[in-house]
Amino acid sequence: MTRSIPVLTVVAAILALWYVAAVPMNAQWAYDRAARADVELTFSDLVADTWSQEKPRLPAPHQVAVEVWQTTVDKKITSKRSLIYHSWITLSATLVGFALGTTLGILLAVGIVYNRVMDMSVMPWVIASQTIPILALAPMIIVVLNAVGVSGLLPKAVISMYLSFFPVAVGMVKGLRSPEVMQLDQMHTWHASASQTFWKLRLPASMPYLFTSLKVAMAASLVGAIVGELPTGAIAGLGARLLAGSYYGQTIQIWSALIMAAALAAVIVSLIGLIQRIVLKRMGMAT
Amino acid sequence: MEVNNLKDAGTPAANGGAVISAKDLDLTFQTNDGPVQALKSVSLDIEKGDFVSFIGPSGCGKTTFLRCMADLEQPTGGSITVNGVSAAEARAARAYGYVFQAAGLYPWRTIGGNISLPLEIMGYSKSDQRDRVARVLELVELAGFEKKFPWQLSGGMQQRASIARALAFDADILLMDEPFGALDEIVRDHLNEQLLKLWARTEKTIAFVTHSIPEAVYLSTKIVVMSPRPGRITDVIDSPLPKERPLDIRETPEFLEVAHRVREGLRAGHNDV
């Protein structure tokens, strides 16, 4: 309970700031309409109007909340207008991309740790890969994969993978190298094979690093999936909702998609946190 | 008996009954500040059942020498045999257990799991692992702690568990690198006493690195005094003390006399520099 008080205070402050900001942001349109109707606007009229416009520059929180409610609870989830439907489209690409990225990241890390040539050559490329803006790269990936007949979920998952393998690779290199020299010497005195050293020492020792990386990777995956949905012609997914919303000036729709994406990220990242706690506790490494 | 020993070790007659035999051992490390001679013509024979302590100031090469026996360092000159074969072959045959300065238990394994780790690596059967874990835990007086995690144990208990781990497989040599260096005096006394009992019960050959004179004299049948720059042996003292040693043997004139000789040896080594 004591921990929720600061959180609630911050949330309340953000909401208050949001409401206050909505007034000047949307005021111009309210003034214009009042001028056309030739009526004088009182301050309370102004506030009421700026908080209830159909296409505000900045929708008020309750407008977004109502939109989210209507597009999740009130719509059948099979409907093209259901936010749950779009979230699932994005989530499925996110999860596939996350799985691919995690696998690639771990394999790269193992290669880097065990192979001197890879250690010298791969890491700079891994880092360089992340300096290219994903917005520039995403359309090319979609187009190229489309040209070879791959479309739908997979191109988006590839973009997710591209963003999510990086934190896993970096974290796992650090994790696999975390055993002390003494522990490696110890394995040596037992004449342990390289694979025994990997499975019994390096891999378990890397677990705390892995989970930290997975949280970052999951968030990056979601961003990748949303970015991947932008150049596909806004068919489905949270990215498509964002794009469609901006085409038609549906700011409330944009904001509700944003809120949904944030909530989705919070849920899946905290899910990893939960798995982390369970696994590390079972391993006796709870922190 | 003597003949049997020879056969077991598979040694040429020249080595006699020596379990570990070093001849003119040299080791030079190449560092950024130029070569450092860690060991210079070190020769020593360790007989079966000996408890040999290596003592000297830091940089005298005592740990390096122990690591040469364990095939963790490669000498640049001379020769070393363990059980009559090269250190590398002895390591492959799992001829020794090595106890490091820190316990180095895996935090994700229980005490029992840590002790069975080398057994898993060496391919002992599950039931054999269980029996051995129970036996060595009893040997180091940690029976009942099998299911605990390392962080639930004190430093001294952790180090005992690491000794148990080194004893769990059938190595008749125990190499110990300042195993009690990080522990306080009282715990250390207790562990020294336990170690002597354990040595008497198991009849292992023990090589023990320390920087404590009382510890070296109390434990050993043979004390090797070393000095630095370059690392070399300056004195080898055969202890006149009986095998049965209560803690208060450390007040007797014989004990003090040996301790005095060790101290003299250390001082002489220092003056050379």
Coordinates of C-alpha atoms in Angstrom, one line a residue:
Chain A
M1 CA 0.0 0.0 0.0
T2 CA 2.7 2.4 1.0
R3 CA 4.4 1.7 -2.3
S4 CA 1.3 2.5 -4.4
I5 CA 1.0 6.0 -2.9
P6 CA 3.9 7.6 -4.9
V7 CA 2.8 5.8 -8.0
L8 CA -0.8 7.1 -7.7
T9 CA 0.5 10.6 -6.9
V10 CA 2.5 10.6 -10.2
V11 CA -0.4 9.3 -12.2
A12 CA -2.7 11.9 -10.7
A13 CA -0.2 14.6 -11.5
I14 CA 0.1 13.5 -15.1
L15 CA -3.6 13.4 -15.5
A16 CA -4.0 16.8 -14.1
L17 CA -1.3 18.2 -16.3
W18 CA -2.9 16.5 -19.3
Y19 CA -6.3 18.1 -18.6
V20 CA -4.7 21.5 -18.2
A21 CA -2.8 21.1 -21.4
A22 CA -5.8 20.1 -23.3
V23 CA -7.4 23.5 -22.8
P24 CA -4.9 25.7 -24.7
M25 CA -4.1 23.0 -27.2
N26 CA -7.7 22.8 -28.4
A27 CA -8.8 26.4 -27.6
Q28 CA -8.3 27.7 -31.2
W29 CA -11.0 25.5 -32.6
A30 CA -13.4 26.3 -29.9
Y31 CA -12.8 30.1 -30.4
D32 CA -13.3 29.7 -34.2
R33 CA -16.5 27.9 -33.8
A34 CA -17.8 30.4 -31.3
A35 CA -16.9 33.3 -33.6
R36 CA -18.8 31.6 -36.5
A37 CA -21.8 31.2 -34.3
D38 CA -21.3 34.7 -33.0
V39 CA -21.5 33.8 -29.4
E40 CA -19.3 34.9 -26.5
L41 CA -17.3 32.0 -24.8
T42 CA -17.2 31.9 -21.0
F43 CA -14.2 30.2 -19.5
S44 CA -16.3 27.2 -18.3
D45 CA -17.8 26.9 -21.8
L46 CA -14.2 26.9 -23.2
V47 CA -13.0 24.2 -20.9
A48 CA -16.1 22.1 -21.5
D49 CA -15.6 22.4 -25.3
T50 CA -11.9 21.7 -25.3
W51 CA -12.5 18.5 -23.3
S52 CA -15.2 17.1 -25.6
Q53 CA -14.2 17.9 -29.2
E54 CA -14.5 15.2 -31.8
K55 CA -11.1 15.7 -33.4
P56 CA -9.1 17.5 -30.7
R57 CA -5.4 18.2 -31.1
L58 CA -4.9 16.7 -27.6
P59 CA -7.8 14.5 -26.5
A60 CA -8.7 14.6 -22.8
P61 CA -7.9 11.5 -20.8
H62 CA -11.6 10.5 -20.4
Q63 CA -12.1 10.7 -24.1
V64 CA -9.3 8.2 -24.6
A65 CA -10.6 6.0 -21.8
V66 CA -14.1 6.0 -23.4
E67 CA -12.6 5.1 -26.8
V68 CA -10.5 2.3 -25.3
W69 CA -13.6 1.0 -23.5
Q70 CA -15.7 1.1 -26.6
T71 CA -13.1 -0.6 -28.8
T72 CA -12.2 -3.3 -26.4
V73 CA -15.2 -4.3 -24.1
D74 CA -18.0 -3.1 -26.4
K75 CA -16.7 -4.6 -29.6
K76 CA -16.6 -8.3 -30.6
I77 CA -12.9 -9.2 -30.7
T78 CA -13.3 -10.5 -34.2
S79 CA -14.4 -7.0 -35.4
K80 CA -11.9 -5.0 -37.5
R81 CA -12.6 -2.1 -35.1
S82 CA -11.8 -4.0 -32.0
L83 CA -8.6 -2.9 -30.4
I84 CA -8.2 -6.4 -28.9
Y85 CA -8.1 -7.7 -32.4
H86 CA -5.5 -5.3 -33.5
S87 CA -3.5 -5.8 -30.3
W88 CA -3.4 -9.5 -31.0
I89 CA -2.1 -9.0 -34.5
T90 CA 0.7 -6.9 -33.1
L91 CA 1.3 -9.2 -30.1
S92 CA 1.6 -12.3 -32.2
A93 CA 4.3 -10.6 -34.5
T94 CA 6.0 -9.3 -31.3
L95 CA 6.2 -12.7 -29.7
V96 CA 7.4 -14.5 -32.8
G97 CA 10.0 -11.8 -33.4
F98 CA 11.0 -11.9 -29.7
A99 CA 11.5 -15.7 -29.9
L100 CA 13.6 -15.4 -33.1
G101 CA 15.6 -12.5 -31.7
T102 CA 16.3 -14.2 -28.4
T103 CA 17.5 -17.3 -30.2
L104 CA 19.7 -15.3 -32.5
G105 CA 21.0 -13.2 -29.6
I106 CA 21.9 -16.3 -27.5
L107 CA 23.6 -18.1 -30.5
L108 CA 25.6 -15.0 -31.3
A109 CA 26.7 -14.6 -27.7
V110 CA 27.8 -18.2 -27.5
G111 CA 29.7 -17.8 -30.7
I112 CA 31.3 -14.6 -29.5
V113 CA 32.3 -16.1 -26.1
Y114 CA 33.7 -19.4 -27.6
N115 CA 35.2 -18.2 -30.9
R116 CA 38.0 -15.7 -31.0
V117 CA 37.4 -14.8 -34.6
M118 CA 33.7 -14.1 -33.9
D119 CA 34.7 -12.2 -30.8
M120 CA 36.9 -9.9 -32.9
S121 CA 34.6 -9.6 -35.9
V122 CA 30.9 -9.9 -34.9
M123 CA 30.5 -7.4 -32.1
P124 CA 31.2 -4.3 -34.2
W125 CA 28.6 -5.5 -36.7
V126 CA 26.1 -6.2 -34.0
I127 CA 26.5 -2.6 -32.7
A128 CA 26.5 -1.1 -36.2
S129 CA 23.2 -2.9 -36.9
Q130 CA 21.5 -0.9 -34.2
T131 CA 22.7 2.5 -35.4
I132 CA 20.6 2.2 -38.6
P133 CA 17.2 3.9 -38.1
I134 CA 14.7 1.1 -38.1
L135 CA 12.2 3.4 -39.8
A136 CA 14.5 3.4 -42.8
L137 CA 15.1 -0.3 -42.7
A138 CA 11.6 -1.6 -42.1
P139 CA 10.1 -0.8 -45.5
M140 CA 13.0 -2.4 -47.2
I141 CA 12.6 -5.6 -45.2
I142 CA 8.9 -5.7 -45.9
V143 CA 9.4 -5.1 -49.7
V144 CA 12.3 -7.6 -50.0
L145 CA 10.4 -10.3 -48.2
N146 CA 7.3 -9.5 -50.1
A147 CA 9.2 -9.9 -53.3
V148 CA 10.2 -13.5 -52.3
G149 CA 6.6 -14.3 -51.4
V150 CA 6.8 -13.8 -47.6
S151 CA 4.1 -11.5 -46.2
G152 CA 1.8 -11.2 -43.2
L153 CA 3.2 -11.9 -39.8
L154 CA 6.7 -12.9 -40.7
P155 CA 8.1 -9.7 -42.1
K156 CA 7.0 -7.8 -39.0
A157 CA 8.5 -10.5 -36.8
V158 CA 11.8 -10.1 -38.7
I159 CA 11.8 -6.4 -37.8
S160 CA 11.1 -7.3 -34.2
M161 CA 13.9 -9.8 -34.3
Y162 CA 16.2 -7.2 -35.7
L163 CA 15.6 -4.9 -32.7
S164 CA 15.4 -7.6 -30.0
F165 CA 18.5 -9.8 -30.7
F166 CA 20.8 -6.9 -29.7
P167 CA 20.1 -6.6 -26.0
V168 CA 20.1 -10.4 -25.7
A169 CA 23.4 -10.8 -27.5
V170 CA 25.1 -8.0 -25.4
G171 CA 23.6 -9.3 -22.1
M172 CA 24.4 -12.9 -22.8
V173 CA 28.0 -12.1 -23.8
K174 CA 28.4 -10.4 -20.4
G175 CA 26.5 -13.2 -18.6
L176 CA 28.4 -16.1 -20.2
R177 CA 31.6 -14.3 -19.2
S178 CA 30.5 -13.7 -15.7
P179 CA 32.0 -16.8 -14.1
E180 CA 35.3 -16.0 -12.3
V181 CA 38.6 -17.2 -13.4
M182 CA 38.7 -19.4 -10.3
Q183 CA 35.5 -21.1 -11.2
L184 CA 36.8 -21.8 -14.7
D185 CA 40.1 -23.1 -13.2
Q186 CA 38.0 -25.3 -11.0
M187 CA 36.3 -26.9 -14.0
H188 CA 39.7 -27.3 -15.5
T189 CA 40.9 -29.3 -12.5
W190 CA 38.0 -31.6 -12.9
H191 CA 38.9 -32.1 -16.5
A192 CA 35.5 -30.9 -17.6
S193 CA 34.7 -30.8 -21.3
A194 CA 33.8 -27.5 -22.9
S195 CA 30.2 -28.4 -23.2
Q196 CA 30.1 -29.4 -19.5
T197 CA 31.5 -26.0 -18.6
F198 CA 28.9 -24.4 -20.7
W199 CA 25.9 -26.2 -19.4
K200 CA 26.9 -26.5 -15.8
L201 CA 28.7 -23.2 -15.2
R202 CA 28.4 -20.5 -17.9
L203 CA 24.8 -20.9 -18.8
P204 CA 23.4 -20.9 -15.2
A205 CA 25.7 -18.1 -14.3
S206 CA 24.2 -16.0 -17.1
M207 CA 20.6 -16.3 -16.1
P208 CA 20.2 -13.0 -14.2
Y209 CA 21.8 -11.2 -17.2
L210 CA 19.5 -13.1 -19.6
F211 CA 16.3 -12.0 -17.9
T212 CA 17.4 -8.4 -17.7
S213 CA 18.1 -8.5 -21.5
L214 CA 14.8 -10.2 -22.2
K215 CA 12.8 -7.4 -20.7
V216 CA 14.6 -4.9 -22.9
A217 CA 14.2 -7.2 -25.9
M218 CA 10.5 -7.7 -25.4
A219 CA 9.9 -3.9 -25.3
A220 CA 12.1 -3.5 -28.4
S221 CA 10.2 -6.3 -30.1
L222 CA 6.9 -4.5 -29.6
V223 CA 8.3 -1.3 -31.1
G224 CA 9.6 -3.4 -34.0
A225 CA 6.2 -5.0 -34.7
I226 CA 4.4 -1.6 -34.6
V227 CA 7.0 0.0 -36.9
G228 CA 6.7 -3.0 -39.2
E229 CA 2.9 -2.4 -39.5
L230 CA 3.3 1.1 -40.7
P231 CA 4.5 0.5 -44.3
T232 CA 2.2 -2.5 -44.9
G233 CA -0.7 -0.2 -45.9
A234 CA -2.3 0.0 -42.5
I235 CA -4.2 -3.3 -42.8
A236 CA -4.2 -4.5 -39.2
G237 CA -2.4 -4.1 -35.9
L238 CA -1.7 -1.3 -33.5
G239 CA 0.7 0.3 -35.9
A240 CA -2.0 0.3 -38.6
R241 CA -4.4 2.0 -36.1
L242 CA -1.9 4.7 -35.4
L243 CA -1.3 5.3 -39.1
A244 CA -5.1 5.2 -40.0
G245 CA -5.8 7.6 -37.1
S246 CA -3.2 10.1 -38.4
Y247 CA -4.6 9.8 -42.0
Y248 CA -8.0 10.8 -40.9
G249 CA -7.1 13.1 -38.0
Q250 CA -8.6 10.7 -35.5
T251 CA -6.5 11.8 -32.6
I252 CA -8.6 9.9 -30.0
Q253 CA -8.0 6.7 -32.0
I254 CA -4.2 7.4 -32.1
W255 CA -4.1 8.0 -28.4
S256 CA -6.1 4.9 -27.5
A257 CA -3.8 2.8 -29.7
L258 CA -0.8 4.3 -27.9
I259 CA -2.3 3.6 -24.5
M260 CA -3.0 0.0 -25.6
A261 CA 0.5 -0.4 -26.9
A262 CA 1.9 0.9 -23.6
A263 CA -0.4 -1.4 -21.6
L264 CA 0.6 -4.4 -23.7
A265 CA 4.3 -3.6 -23.2
A266 CA 3.7 -3.3 -19.4
V267 CA 1.9 -6.7 -19.3
I268 CA 4.4 -8.7 -21.3
V269 CA 7.5 -7.1 -19.7
S270 CA 6.1 -7.7 -16.2
L271 CA 5.3 -11.3 -17.3
I272 CA 9.0 -11.8 -17.9
G273 CA 9.7 -10.2 -14.6
L274 CA 7.4 -12.8 -13.0
I275 CA 9.1 -15.7 -14.8
Q276 CA 12.5 -14.2 -13.7
R277 CA 11.5 -14.2 -10.1
I278 CA 10.2 -17.8 -10.2
V279 CA 13.2 -19.2 -12.1
L280 CA 15.8 -17.4 -10.0
K281 CA 14.1 -18.3 -6.8
R282 CA 14.1 -22.0 -7.8
M283 CA 17.8 -21.6 -8.6
G284 CA 18.4 -20.1 -5.2
M285 CA 19.6 -16.9 -6.8
A286 CA 16.6 -14.6 -5.8
T287 CA 17.8 -11.1 -5.4
Chain B
M1 CA 53.6 -52.4 0.5
E2 CA 56.4 -50.4 -1.1
V3 CA 56.3 -52.6 -4.2
N4 CA 52.6 -52.1 -4.4
N5 CA 53.0 -48.3 -4.3
L6 CA 55.4 -48.4 -7.1
K7 CA 53.0 -50.5 -9.2
D8 CA 50.1 -48.2 -8.4
A9 CA 51.9 -45.1 -9.3
G10 CA 53.5 -46.7 -12.4
T11 CA 56.7 -44.8 -11.7
P12 CA 60.1 -45.6 -12.9
A13 CA 62.3 -46.7 -10.0
A14 CA 64.2 -43.5 -10.0
N15 CA 61.3 -41.6 -8.4
G16 CA 61.0 -43.9 -5.5
G17 CA 57.7 -43.5 -3.8
A18 CA 57.3 -39.9 -4.6
V19 CA 53.7 -38.9 -5.5
I20 CA 54.7 -35.5 -6.8
S21 CA 58.2 -34.9 -8.1
A22 CA 59.5 -31.7 -9.4
K23 CA 62.9 -31.4 -11.0
D24 CA 64.6 -28.0 -11.8
L25 CA 61.2 -26.4 -12.5
D26 CA 61.3 -23.0 -14.1
L27 CA 58.4 -20.8 -14.9
T28 CA 58.7 -17.3 -16.4
F29 CA 55.6 -15.2 -17.0
Q30 CA 55.8 -12.7 -19.9
T31 CA 54.2 -9.5 -18.6
N32 CA 53.9 -6.0 -20.0
D33 CA 56.8 -5.0 -17.6
G34 CA 59.0 -7.7 -19.1
P35 CA 59.5 -11.3 -18.0
V36 CA 58.9 -12.3 -14.4
Q37 CA 60.6 -15.4 -13.1
A38 CA 57.9 -17.0 -10.9
L39 CA 59.8 -20.2 -10.3
K40 CA 63.6 -20.9 -10.6
S41 CA 65.0 -24.4 -10.5
V42 CA 62.5 -25.7 -8.0
S43 CA 63.1 -29.4 -7.1
L44 CA 61.0 -31.3 -4.6
D45 CA 59.7 -34.8 -3.9
I46 CA 56.4 -35.3 -2.0
E47 CA 56.0 -38.8 -0.6
K48 CA 52.7 -40.6 -0.3
G49 CA 50.8 -39.6 2.8
D50 CA 52.9 -36.4 3.3
F51 CA 51.3 -33.2 4.5
V52 CA 53.5 -30.6 2.9
S53 CA 53.1 -26.9 3.5
F54 CA 54.4 -24.1 1.3
I55 CA 55.2 -20.9 3.0
G56 CA 56.7 -17.6 1.9
P57 CA 55.9 -14.0 1.2
S58 CA 53.6 -13.1 -1.7
G59 CA 55.3 -13.4 -5.0
C60 CA 57.5 -16.4 -3.9
G61 CA 55.8 -18.7 -6.3
K62 CA 54.1 -21.0 -3.8
T63 CA 50.7 -20.8 -5.5
T64 CA 52.3 -21.0 -8.9
F65 CA 54.1 -24.2 -7.9
L66 CA 50.8 -25.7 -6.7
R67 CA 49.2 -24.6 -10.0
C68 CA 52.0 -26.4 -11.8
M69 CA 51.1 -29.6 -10.0
A70 CA 47.5 -29.1 -11.0
D71 CA 48.4 -28.4 -14.6
L72 CA 46.9 -24.9 -14.3
E73 CA 50.2 -23.4 -15.3
Q74 CA 52.7 -24.7 -17.8
P75 CA 56.3 -24.6 -16.5
T76 CA 58.8 -23.2 -19.0
G77 CA 61.6 -25.5 -17.9
G78 CA 62.3 -28.6 -15.9
S79 CA 59.9 -31.4 -15.3
I80 CA 57.1 -32.3 -12.9
T81 CA 55.4 -35.6 -12.4
V82 CA 52.2 -36.4 -10.5
N83 CA 51.6 -40.0 -9.7
G84 CA 54.5 -40.8 -12.0
V85 CA 52.9 -39.2 -15.1
S86 CA 52.9 -35.7 -16.4
A87 CA 50.7 -33.1 -14.6
A88 CA 48.4 -33.0 -17.7
E89 CA 47.9 -36.7 -17.7
A90 CA 47.3 -36.7 -13.9
R91 CA 44.7 -34.0 -14.3
A92 CA 43.0 -36.0 -17.0
A93 CA 43.0 -39.0 -14.7
R94 CA 41.5 -36.8 -12.0
A95 CA 44.4 -37.6 -9.7
Y96 CA 43.9 -34.6 -7.3
G97 CA 41.3 -32.4 -5.7
Y98 CA 42.0 -28.7 -5.6
V99 CA 40.7 -26.4 -2.9
F100 CA 40.9 -22.7 -3.9
Q101 CA 41.3 -19.7 -1.6
A102 CA 37.6 -18.9 -2.0
A103 CA 35.0 -21.6 -1.6
G104 CA 33.6 -20.8 -5.1
L105 CA 30.4 -22.7 -4.5
Y106 CA 27.7 -22.2 -7.2
P107 CA 24.9 -20.0 -5.7
W108 CA 22.3 -21.8 -7.8
R109 CA 23.2 -25.2 -6.4
T110 CA 22.5 -26.6 -2.9
I111 CA 25.5 -27.8 -0.9
G112 CA 24.7 -31.3 -2.0
G113 CA 24.4 -30.2 -5.6
N114 CA 27.7 -28.4 -5.4
I115 CA 29.5 -31.4 -4.0
S116 CA 28.0 -33.7 -6.7
L117 CA 29.1 -31.3 -9.4
P118 CA 32.5 -32.8 -10.0
L119 CA 30.9 -36.3 -9.7
E120 CA 28.4 -35.4 -12.4
I121 CA 31.2 -34.2 -14.6
M122 CA 33.2 -37.4 -14.0
G123 CA 30.1 -39.5 -14.8
Y124 CA 29.4 -41.2 -11.4
S125 CA 26.0 -42.9 -11.2
K126 CA 23.2 -41.1 -9.4
S127 CA 23.1 -43.5 -6.5
D128 CA 26.9 -43.4 -6.1
Q129 CA 26.7 -39.6 -6.1
R130 CA 24.2 -39.6 -3.3
D131 CA 26.4 -42.0 -1.2
R132 CA 29.5 -40.0 -1.8
V133 CA 27.9 -36.7 -1.0
A134 CA 26.5 -38.1 2.3
R135 CA 29.9 -39.5 3.2
V136 CA 32.0 -36.4 2.6
L137 CA 29.5 -34.2 4.2
E138 CA 29.8 -36.3 7.3
L139 CA 33.6 -36.2 6.9
V140 CA 33.7 -32.4 7.1
E141 CA 30.9 -32.3 9.8
L142 CA 28.3 -30.8 7.5
A143 CA 25.8 -33.6 7.7
G144 CA 22.2 -32.2 7.4
F145 CA 23.2 -29.2 5.3
E146 CA 22.9 -31.0 2.0
K147 CA 19.7 -29.1 1.0
K148 CA 20.9 -25.7 2.1
F149 CA 22.1 -23.0 -0.4
P150 CA 25.6 -21.6 0.0
W151 CA 24.4 -18.2 1.2
Q152 CA 22.7 -19.9 4.1
L153 CA 26.1 -21.0 5.4
S154 CA 28.9 -19.1 7.2
G155 CA 32.3 -18.6 5.4
G156 CA 33.9 -21.4 7.4
M157 CA 31.1 -23.8 6.5
Q158 CA 31.3 -22.9 2.9
Q159 CA 35.0 -23.6 2.8
R160 CA 34.4 -27.0 4.5
A161 CA 31.8 -27.7 1.8
S162 CA 34.5 -26.9 -0.8
I163 CA 36.9 -29.3 0.8
A164 CA 34.1 -31.9 0.8
R165 CA 33.7 -31.3 -2.9
A166 CA 37.4 -31.9 -3.5
L167 CA 37.2 -35.1 -1.4
A168 CA 34.1 -36.5 -3.1
F169 CA 35.9 -38.2 -6.0
D170 CA 38.7 -40.8 -5.6
A171 CA 41.7 -38.5 -5.8
D172 CA 44.4 -39.4 -3.3
I173 CA 46.1 -36.0 -3.6
L174 CA 44.6 -32.8 -2.2
L175 CA 46.1 -29.5 -3.3
M176 CA 45.0 -26.6 -1.1
D177 CA 45.7 -22.9 -2.0
E178 CA 45.4 -20.9 1.2
P179 CA 42.0 -22.4 1.9
F180 CA 41.6 -20.7 5.3
G181 CA 43.2 -17.4 4.4
A182 CA 40.0 -15.4 4.4
L183 CA 38.7 -16.8 7.7
D184 CA 39.2 -15.5 11.2
E185 CA 41.6 -17.0 13.7
I186 CA 39.2 -19.1 15.7
V187 CA 37.4 -20.6 12.7
R188 CA 40.8 -21.3 11.2
D189 CA 42.1 -23.1 14.4
H190 CA 39.0 -25.3 14.3
L191 CA 39.3 -26.1 10.6
N192 CA 43.0 -26.8 11.0
E193 CA 42.2 -29.4 13.7
Q194 CA 39.5 -30.9 11.5
L195 CA 41.8 -31.0 8.5
L196 CA 44.4 -33.0 10.5
K197 CA 41.7 -35.5 11.6
L198 CA 40.5 -35.8 8.0
W199 CA 44.0 -36.3 6.7
A200 CA 44.6 -39.1 9.3
R201 CA 41.3 -40.8 8.3
T202 CA 41.7 -40.6 4.6
E203 CA 45.5 -41.0 4.3
K204 CA 45.6 -38.5 1.4
T205 CA 48.7 -36.7 0.3
I206 CA 48.2 -33.0 0.9
A207 CA 50.0 -30.0 -0.5
F208 CA 49.0 -26.8 1.4
V209 CA 49.9 -23.2 0.6
T210 CA 49.8 -20.8 3.5
H211 CA 51.3 -17.6 4.7
S212 CA 50.8 -18.4 8.4
I213 CA 53.7 -19.9 10.2
P214 CA 51.7 -21.5 13.1
E215 CA 49.4 -23.0 10.5
A216 CA 52.2 -24.4 8.5
V217 CA 54.0 -25.9 11.5
Y218 CA 50.8 -27.2 13.1
L219 CA 49.6 -29.1 10.0
S220 CA 52.7 -30.3 8.2
T221 CA 55.0 -33.2 8.2
K222 CA 57.2 -31.2 5.8
I223 CA 57.5 -27.4 5.5
V224 CA 58.8 -25.9 2.4
V225 CA 60.0 -22.3 2.8
M226 CA 60.1 -20.2 -0.3
S227 CA 61.4 -16.7 -1.2
P228 CA 60.6 -14.3 -4.0
R229 CA 62.4 -12.8 -7.0
P230 CA 63.0 -15.3 -8.4
G231 CA 60.6 -17.7 -6.7
R232 CA 62.7 -20.6 -5.2
I233 CA 62.9 -23.0 -2.3
T234 CA 65.2 -21.8 0.5
D235 CA 64.6 -24.5 3.1
V236 CA 62.8 -27.8 3.5
I237 CA 62.0 -28.7 7.1
D238 CA 60.9 -32.2 8.2
S239 CA 58.7 -31.7 11.2
P240 CA 59.7 -33.7 14.3
L241 CA 56.2 -33.3 15.7
P242 CA 54.1 -36.5 16.3
K243 CA 51.3 -37.3 13.9
E244 CA 48.8 -36.9 16.8
R245 CA 48.5 -33.1 17.3
P246 CA 46.2 -31.5 19.8
L247 CA 45.9 -27.7 19.4
D248 CA 48.0 -27.0 22.5
I249 CA 51.0 -28.6 20.8
R250 CA 51.6 -25.1 19.6
E251 CA 52.9 -24.1 23.1
T252 CA 55.5 -26.9 23.2
P253 CA 59.3 -26.2 22.8
E254 CA 59.5 -28.5 19.7
F255 CA 56.7 -26.6 18.0
L256 CA 58.3 -23.2 18.7
E257 CA 61.7 -24.5 17.6
V258 CA 60.3 -25.5 14.2
A259 CA 58.4 -22.2 13.9
H260 CA 61.6 -20.4 14.7
R261 CA 63.4 -22.2 11.9
V262 CA 60.7 -21.3 9.5
R263 CA 60.9 -17.7 10.5
E264 CA 64.6 -17.7 10.1
G265 CA 64.2 -19.2 6.6
L266 CA 61.7 -16.5 5.6
R267 CA 64.0 -13.8 6.9
A268 CA 67.0 -15.1 5.1
G269 CA 65.0 -15.2 1.9
H270 CA 64.1 -11.6 2.4
N271 CA 67.7 -10.5 3.0
D272 CA 68.7 -11.9 -0.3
V273 CA 66.6 -9.3 -2.2

